[in-house]
């Protein structure tokens, strides 16, 4: 609602304006009434209205003097409507000179007044739109300035420095890097809203799973600043969690007392991010850590060839052990997260390449795992280690299938089909028809080759996927049963208990992350 102030020394005139005009219908709300201009000026200082409807002839200060005084006091945004029982042209001419183009003759006609309110509302709305556009453009310019200040200061002109710096007159500044899991648009909206609720805070850059913030505060000393930024980051974490964001990690750079030194806070936040990589902390401040030298030596990548060899020729146990040992070494030698990411990337691309060399294509799960590691980068070393190990074991299984297919045999082809389609419902007869073989021969030869029948393998694959979903998701057991291919929950339950000796709920309680 737009705020309205009515000014008239005649009580009946005020009462008529209140009763004859449907203010709320047009988006206006009467917030006060005054008997003269002086009283109106005092009320305008307390609660600035959007619209003032004032009579011309009043004691102490008349309507035109009220308009003139309001302009002198810089109430430029207030719209005025002049009402008068006198149709003297001189009054209208003076009102126009003061920038008032809205004039109502007493007694006020409700239809005429409401037509005027429609025009005034459109004028106020247009002004608000223009103001929003100006504010948005100004905010974007400030964000671009701050981004350049930490990354490419030499491209900032002296004109920009002299114009924007004085507007950002806070005594302490810090850069924050936020990493998260969740929808980037939703997360960005939450962070932007939290930033807007803070006096001086800007989201200046974003990636697929991280955001950068510049935070400013006017405080007397560093202790007060530190307490203020701790309160802000905790509020930010609470807001993000409340909106479903997961795996939140915030690296807070050193506070600086000049905006020109913001790049120092940015670099220290990058260092803090490397510390977060090696622990389970959600929030870490540069003030709380002792900077160390990280290893960027490419020699730390020497284990890549060994693991790739095991991927091709080693056992599952050897492969898992080698991956774990490599990551333990990374922790001991304080390898930079960037090096760990390069290490993982080399192995992933080698595994994908091996699959293609054997004439196959990596399956959807492998591609999903690879994308997850490559896109998430180096947020947490334990997460990277787990995902890389899972990828390598899946890759090794795929390579075995591709080799068997190269060596021939309908059983290997069927096994590959079953692995890709185990969620679907089919019979031995339907498989035999698909691959043009006798169903009895297919069933017996498959059993001899793999030690299990086709349907038993299907149940095994479904159970492995069900166990994974129970560990890693919050889906109900019945939903998981349906997702892995069972139409009957009791059928799923029977096979699950047969293989685990536990009910799904018990399994989740024991093994869920």
Coordinates of N, CA, C and O in Angstrom, one line a residue, residues 154-266:
X154 N 44.3 -4.3 -12.2 CA 44.9 -3.3 -13.1 C 43.8 -2.8 -14.2 O 44.1 -1.8 -14.8
X155 N 42.7 -3.6 -14.3 CA 41.7 -3.2 -15.3 C 40.7 -2.2 -14.7 O 39.7 -1.8 -15.4
X156 N 40.8 -1.8 -13.5 CA 39.9 -0.8 -12.9 C 40.5 0.6 -13.2 O 41.6 0.9 -12.9
X157 N 39.6 1.4 -13.7 CA 40.0 2.8 -14.0 C 40.1 3.6 -12.8 O 39.4 3.3 -11.8
X158 N 40.8 4.7 -12.9 CA 40.9 5.7 -11.7 C 39.5 6.3 -11.4 O 39.2 6.5 -10.3
X159 N 38.8 6.5 -12.5 CA 37.4 7.0 -12.3 C 36.5 6.1 -11.5 O 35.8 6.6 -10.6
X160 N 36.6 4.8 -11.8 CA 35.8 3.8 -11.0 C 36.3 3.8 -9.6 O 35.4 3.7 -8.6
X161 N 37.6 3.8 -9.4 CA 38.1 3.8 -8.0 C 37.6 5.0 -7.2 O 37.2 4.8 -6.1
X162 N 37.7 6.2 -7.8 CA 37.3 7.4 -7.1 C 35.8 7.5 -6.9 O 35.3 8.1 -6.0
X163 N 35.0 6.8 -7.8 CA 33.6 6.9 -7.7 C 33.0 5.9 -6.8 O 32.1 6.2 -6.0
X164 N 33.5 4.6 -6.9 CA 32.8 3.5 -6.1 C 33.4 3.3 -4.7 O 32.7 3.1 -3.8
X165 N 34.7 3.5 -4.6 CA 35.3 3.3 -3.3 C 34.7 4.1 -2.2 O 34.4 3.5 -1.1
X166 N 34.4 5.4 -2.4 CA 33.8 6.1 -1.3 C 32.4 5.6 -0.9 O 32.0 5.8 0.3
X167 N 31.7 5.0 -1.8 CA 30.4 4.5 -1.5 C 30.4 3.2 -0.6 O 29.5 2.8 0.0
X168 N 31.6 2.5 -0.7 CA 31.8 1.3 0.1 C 32.7 1.6 1.3 O 33.8 1.1 1.4
X169 N 32.2 2.4 2.2 CA 33.0 3.0 3.3 C 32.9 2.2 4.5 O 32.5 2.7 5.6
X170 N 33.2 0.9 4.5 CA 33.3 0.1 5.7 C 34.7 0.0 6.2 O 35.7 0.1 5.4
X171 N 34.9 -0.3 7.5 CA 36.2 -0.3 8.0 C 36.9 -1.7 7.9 O 38.1 -1.8 8.1
X172 N 36.1 -2.8 7.7 CA 36.7 -4.1 7.6 C 36.0 -4.9 6.5 O 34.8 -4.8 6.3
X173 N 36.8 -5.7 5.8 CA 36.3 -6.5 4.7 C 36.8 -7.9 4.7 O 37.9 -8.1 5.2
X174 N 36.1 -8.8 4.1 CA 36.5 -10.2 4.1 C 35.9 -10.9 2.8 O 34.8 -10.5 2.4
X175 N 36.6 -11.8 2.3 CA 36.1 -12.7 1.2 C 35.8 -14.0 1.7 O 36.5 -14.6 2.5
X176 N 34.6 -14.6 1.3 CA 34.1 -15.9 1.7 C 33.9 -16.8 0.5 O 33.3 -16.3 -0.5
X177 N 34.4 -18.0 0.6 CA 34.1 -19.0 -0.5 C 33.2 -20.1 0.1 O 33.5 -20.7 1.1
X178 N 32.0 -20.3 -0.5 CA 31.0 -21.2 -0.1 C 30.9 -22.4 -1.1 O 30.6 -22.2 -2.2
X179 N 31.2 -23.6 -0.6 CA 31.0 -24.8 -1.4 C 29.8 -25.5 -0.9 O 29.5 -25.5 0.3
X180 N 29.0 -26.2 -1.8 CA 27.8 -26.8 -1.3 C 27.4 -27.9 -2.3 O 27.9 -28.1 -3.4
X181 N 26.3 -28.7 -1.9 CA 25.6 -29.6 -2.7 C 24.2 -29.1 -2.8 O 23.6 -28.8 -1.8
X182 N 23.7 -29.0 -4.0 CA 22.3 -28.6 -4.2 C 22.1 -27.9 -5.5 O 23.1 -27.6 -6.3
X183 N 20.9 -27.5 -5.8 CA 20.6 -26.8 -7.0 C 21.2 -25.3 -7.0 O 20.9 -24.6 -6.0
X184 N 22.0 -25.0 -7.9 CA 22.7 -23.7 -7.9 C 21.8 -22.5 -7.8 O 22.0 -21.6 -7.1
X185 N 20.7 -22.6 -8.6 CA 19.7 -21.5 -8.6 C 19.1 -21.3 -7.2 O 19.0 -20.1 -6.7
X186 N 18.7 -22.4 -6.6 CA 18.0 -22.3 -5.3 C 19.0 -21.8 -4.2 O 18.7 -21.0 -3.4
X187 N 20.2 -22.4 -4.3 CA 21.3 -22.0 -3.3 C 21.6 -20.6 -3.4 O 21.7 -19.8 -2.5
X188 N 21.8 -20.1 -4.7 CA 22.2 -18.7 -4.9 C 21.1 -17.8 -4.4 O 21.4 -16.7 -3.9
X189 N 19.8 -18.2 -4.6 CA 18.7 -17.4 -4.1 C 18.8 -17.2 -2.6 O 18.6 -16.1 -2.1
X190 N 19.0 -18.3 -1.9 CA 19.1 -18.3 -0.4 C 20.3 -17.4 0.0 O 20.1 -16.5 0.9
X191 N 21.4 -17.5 -0.6 CA 22.6 -16.8 -0.2 C 22.4 -15.3 -0.6 O 22.8 -14.4 0.2
X192 N 21.8 -15.0 -1.8 CA 21.5 -13.6 -2.1 C 20.6 -13.0 -1.1 O 20.8 -11.8 -0.7
X193 N 19.6 -13.7 -0.7 CA 18.6 -13.1 0.3 C 19.3 -12.8 1.6 O 19.1 -11.8 2.2
X194 N 20.2 -13.8 2.0 CA 20.9 -13.5 3.3 C 21.8 -12.3 3.1 O 22.0 -11.5 4.1
X195 N 22.5 -12.2 2.0 CA 23.3 -11.1 1.7 C 22.6 -9.8 1.7 O 23.0 -8.7 2.3
X196 N 21.4 -9.8 1.2 CA 20.6 -8.5 1.1 C 20.1 -8.1 2.5 O 19.9 -6.9 2.8
X197 N 20.0 -9.1 3.4 CA 19.6 -8.7 4.8 C 20.8 -8.2 5.6 O 20.6 -7.8 6.7
X198 N 21.9 -8.2 5.0 CA 23.2 -7.7 5.7 C 23.5 -6.3 5.1 O 23.3 -6.1 3.9
X199 N 24.0 -5.5 5.9 CA 24.2 -4.1 5.5 C 25.1 -4.0 4.2 O 24.8 -3.3 3.3
X200 N 26.2 -4.7 4.2 CA 27.1 -4.6 3.1 C 27.6 -6.0 2.8 O 28.6 -6.5 3.4
X201 N 27.0 -6.7 1.8 CA 27.4 -8.0 1.4 C 27.0 -8.3 0.0 O 25.9 -8.0 -0.4
X202 N 27.9 -8.8 -0.8 CA 27.7 -9.0 -2.2 C 28.1 -10.4 -2.7 O 29.2 -10.8 -2.3
X203 N 27.3 -11.1 -3.4 CA 27.7 -12.4 -4.1 C 28.3 -11.9 -5.4 O 27.6 -11.4 -6.3
X204 N 29.6 -12.2 -5.6 CA 30.3 -11.6 -6.7 C 30.7 -12.7 -7.8 O 31.0 -12.3 -8.9
X205 N 30.7 -13.9 -7.4 CA 31.0 -14.9 -8.5 C 30.4 -16.3 -8.1 O 30.2 -16.5 -6.9
X206 N 30.2 -17.1 -9.1 CA 29.6 -18.4 -8.8 C 30.1 -19.4 -9.8 O 30.4 -19.1 -11.0
X207 N 30.1 -20.7 -9.4 CA 30.4 -21.8 -10.2 C 29.3 -22.8 -10.0 O 28.3 -22.6 -9.4
X208 N 29.5 -24.1 -10.5 CA 28.5 -25.1 -10.4 C 28.1 -25.4 -9.0 O 27.0 -25.7 -8.6
X209 N 29.2 -25.4 -8.1 CA 28.9 -25.8 -6.7 C 29.6 -24.9 -5.7 O 30.0 -25.4 -4.6
X210 N 29.8 -23.6 -6.1 CA 30.4 -22.7 -5.1 C 30.0 -21.3 -5.4 O 29.7 -21.0 -6.5
X211 N 30.1 -20.5 -4.4 CA 29.8 -19.0 -4.5 C 30.9 -18.2 -3.8 O 31.4 -18.7 -2.8
X212 N 31.1 -17.0 -4.3 CA 32.1 -16.1 -3.6 C 31.3 -14.9 -3.1 O 30.5 -14.3 -3.8
X213 N 31.6 -14.5 -1.8 CA 31.0 -13.4 -1.2 C 32.0 -12.4 -0.7 O 33.1 -12.7 -0.3
X214 N 31.7 -11.1 -0.8 CA 32.4 -10.0 -0.2 C 31.6 -9.4 0.9 O 30.4 -9.0 0.7
X215 N 32.1 -9.4 2.1 CA 31.4 -9.0 3.3 C 32.1 -7.8 3.9 O 33.3 -7.8 4.0
X216 N 31.3 -6.7 4.2 CA 31.9 -5.5 4.8 C 31.2 -5.2 6.1 O 30.0 -5.4 6.3
X217 N 31.9 -4.6 7.1 CA 31.3 -4.3 8.4 C 32.0 -3.1 8.9 O 33.2 -2.8 8.8
X218 N 31.2 -2.2 9.6 CA 31.7 -1.0 10.2 C 31.8 -1.3 11.7 O 30.8 -1.3 12.4
X219 N 33.0 -1.6 12.2 CA 33.2 -1.9 13.6 C 34.4 -1.2 14.1 O 35.3 -0.7 13.4
X220 N 34.5 -1.1 15.5 CA 35.6 -0.4 16.1 C 36.9 -1.1 16.1 O 38.0 -0.5 16.1
X221 N 36.9 -2.4 16.3 CA 38.1 -3.2 16.4 C 37.9 -4.6 15.7 O 36.9 -5.0 15.4
X222 N 39.1 -5.3 15.6 CA 39.1 -6.6 15.0 C 38.3 -7.6 15.7 O 37.7 -8.5 15.1
X223 N 38.2 -7.6 17.0 CA 37.5 -8.6 17.8 C 36.0 -8.4 17.5 O 35.3 -9.4 17.3
X224 N 35.5 -7.2 17.4 CA 34.1 -7.0 17.1 C 33.8 -7.5 15.7 O 32.8 -8.0 15.4
X225 N 34.8 -7.2 14.8 CA 34.6 -7.7 13.4 C 34.5 -9.2 13.3 O 33.7 -9.7 12.6
X226 N 35.4 -9.9 14.0 CA 35.4 -11.3 14.0 C 34.1 -11.9 14.6 O 33.6 -12.9 14.0
X227 N 33.6 -11.3 15.6 CA 32.3 -11.8 16.2 C 31.2 -11.5 15.2 O 30.3 -12.3 15.0
X228 N 31.2 -10.4 14.5 CA 30.2 -10.1 13.5 C 30.2 -11.0 12.3 O 29.1 -11.5 11.9
X229 N 31.4 -11.4 11.8 CA 31.4 -12.3 10.7 C 31.1 -13.7 11.1 O 30.5 -14.5 10.3
X230 N 31.4 -14.1 12.3 CA 31.0 -15.4 12.8 C 29.5 -15.5 12.9 O 28.9 -16.5 12.5
X231 N 28.8 -14.4 13.4 CA 27.4 -14.4 13.4 C 26.8 -14.5 12.0 O 25.8 -15.2 11.8
X232 N 27.4 -13.8 11.1 CA 26.8 -13.8 9.7 C 27.0 -15.2 9.1 O 26.0 -15.7 8.5
X233 N 28.1 -15.8 9.2 CA 28.3 -17.1 8.6 C 27.4 -18.2 9.2 O 26.9 -19.1 8.5
X234 N 27.2 -18.1 10.5 CA 26.3 -19.0 11.2 C 24.8 -18.8 10.7 O 24.1 -19.8 10.4
X235 N 24.4 -17.6 10.5 CA 23.1 -17.3 9.9 C 23.0 -17.8 8.5 O 22.0 -18.4 8.1
X236 N 24.1 -17.7 7.8 CA 24.1 -18.1 6.4 C 24.0 -19.7 6.3 O 23.2 -20.2 5.5
X237 N 24.7 -20.4 7.2 CA 24.6 -21.8 7.2 C 23.2 -22.3 7.6 O 22.6 -23.2 7.0
X238 N 22.6 -21.6 8.6 CA 21.3 -22.0 9.1 C 20.3 -21.8 7.9 O 19.4 -22.7 7.7
X239 N 20.4 -20.7 7.2 CA 19.4 -20.4 6.1 C 19.6 -21.4 5.0 O 18.6 -21.9 4.4
X240 N 20.8 -21.8 4.7 CA 21.1 -22.8 3.6 C 20.6 -24.2 4.0 O 19.9 -24.9 3.2
X241 N 20.8 -24.6 5.3 CA 20.3 -25.9 5.7 C 18.8 -25.9 5.7 O 18.2 -26.9 5.3
X242 N 18.2 -24.8 6.2 CA 16.7 -24.8 6.2 C 16.1 -24.9 4.8 O 15.0 -25.4 4.7
X243 N 16.9 -24.6 3.8 CA 16.4 -24.7 2.4 C 16.9 -25.9 1.7 O 16.9 -25.9 0.5
X244 N 17.4 -26.9 2.4 CA 17.8 -28.1 1.8 C 19.2 -28.2 1.3 O 19.5 -29.2 0.6
X245 N 20.0 -27.3 1.5 CA 21.4 -27.3 1.0 C 22.2 -28.3 1.9 O 22.0 -28.4 3.1
X246 N 23.1 -29.1 1.2 CA 23.8 -30.1 1.9 C 25.3 -29.9 1.7 O 25.8 -29.2 0.8
X247 N 26.1 -30.6 2.5 CA 27.6 -30.5 2.4 C 28.1 -29.1 2.3 O 28.8 -28.8 1.3
X248 N 27.7 -28.2 3.2 CA 28.1 -26.8 3.1 C 29.5 -26.7 3.7 O 29.8 -27.2 4.8
X249 N 30.4 -26.0 3.0 CA 31.7 -25.7 3.5 C 32.0 -24.2 3.2 O 31.9 -23.8 2.1
X250 N 32.4 -23.5 4.3 CA 32.6 -22.0 4.1 C 34.1 -21.7 4.5 O 34.4 -22.0 5.6
X251 N 34.8 -21.2 3.6 CA 36.2 -20.7 3.9 C 36.2 -19.2 4.0 O 35.9 -18.5 3.0
X252 N 36.6 -18.7 5.1 CA 36.6 -17.2 5.4 C 38.0 -16.7 5.3 O 38.8 -17.1 6.1
X253 N 38.3 -15.8 4.4 CA 39.6 -15.2 4.3 C 39.9 -14.2 5.5 O 39.0 -13.8 6.3
X254 N 41.1 -13.8 5.5 CA 41.5 -12.8 6.5 C 40.7 -11.5 6.3 O 40.4 -11.1 5.2
X255 N 40.4 -10.8 7.4 CA 39.8 -9.5 7.3 C 40.8 -8.4 7.0 O 41.9 -8.5 7.6
X256 N 40.5 -7.5 6.2 CA 41.4 -6.4 5.8 C 40.7 -5.1 6.1 O 39.5 -5.0 6.1
X257 N 41.5 -4.1 6.5 CA 40.9 -2.8 6.9 C 40.8 -1.8 5.7 O 40.4 -0.7 5.9
X258 N 41.2 -2.2 4.5 CA 41.0 -1.4 3.3 C 40.5 -2.2 2.2 O 41.0 -3.3 1.9
X259 N 39.5 -1.7 1.5 CA 38.9 -2.5 0.4 C 39.9 -2.7 -0.7 O 39.9 -3.8 -1.4
X260 N 40.9 -1.8 -0.9 CA 41.9 -2.0 -1.9 C 42.8 -3.3 -1.6 O 43.4 -3.8 -2.5
X261 N 42.7 -3.8 -0.4 CA 43.5 -5.0 0.0 C 42.7 -6.3 0.0 O 43.1 -7.3 0.5
X262 N 41.5 -6.2 -0.7 CA 40.6 -7.3 -0.7 C 41.2 -8.6 -1.3 O 40.9 -9.7 -0.9
X263 N 42.1 -8.4 -2.2 CA 42.8 -9.6 -2.9 C 43.5 -10.4 -1.8 O 43.6 -11.6 -2.0
X264 N 44.0 -9.8 -0.8 CA 44.7 -10.6 0.3 C 43.7 -11.5 1.0 O 44.0 -12.7 1.3
X265 N 42.5 -11.0 1.2 CA 41.5 -11.9 1.8 C 41.1 -13.0 0.9 O 40.8 -14.1 1.3
X266 N 41.0 -12.7 -0.4 CA 40.6 -13.7 -1.4 C 41.7 -14.8 -1.4 O 41.3 -16.0 -1.4

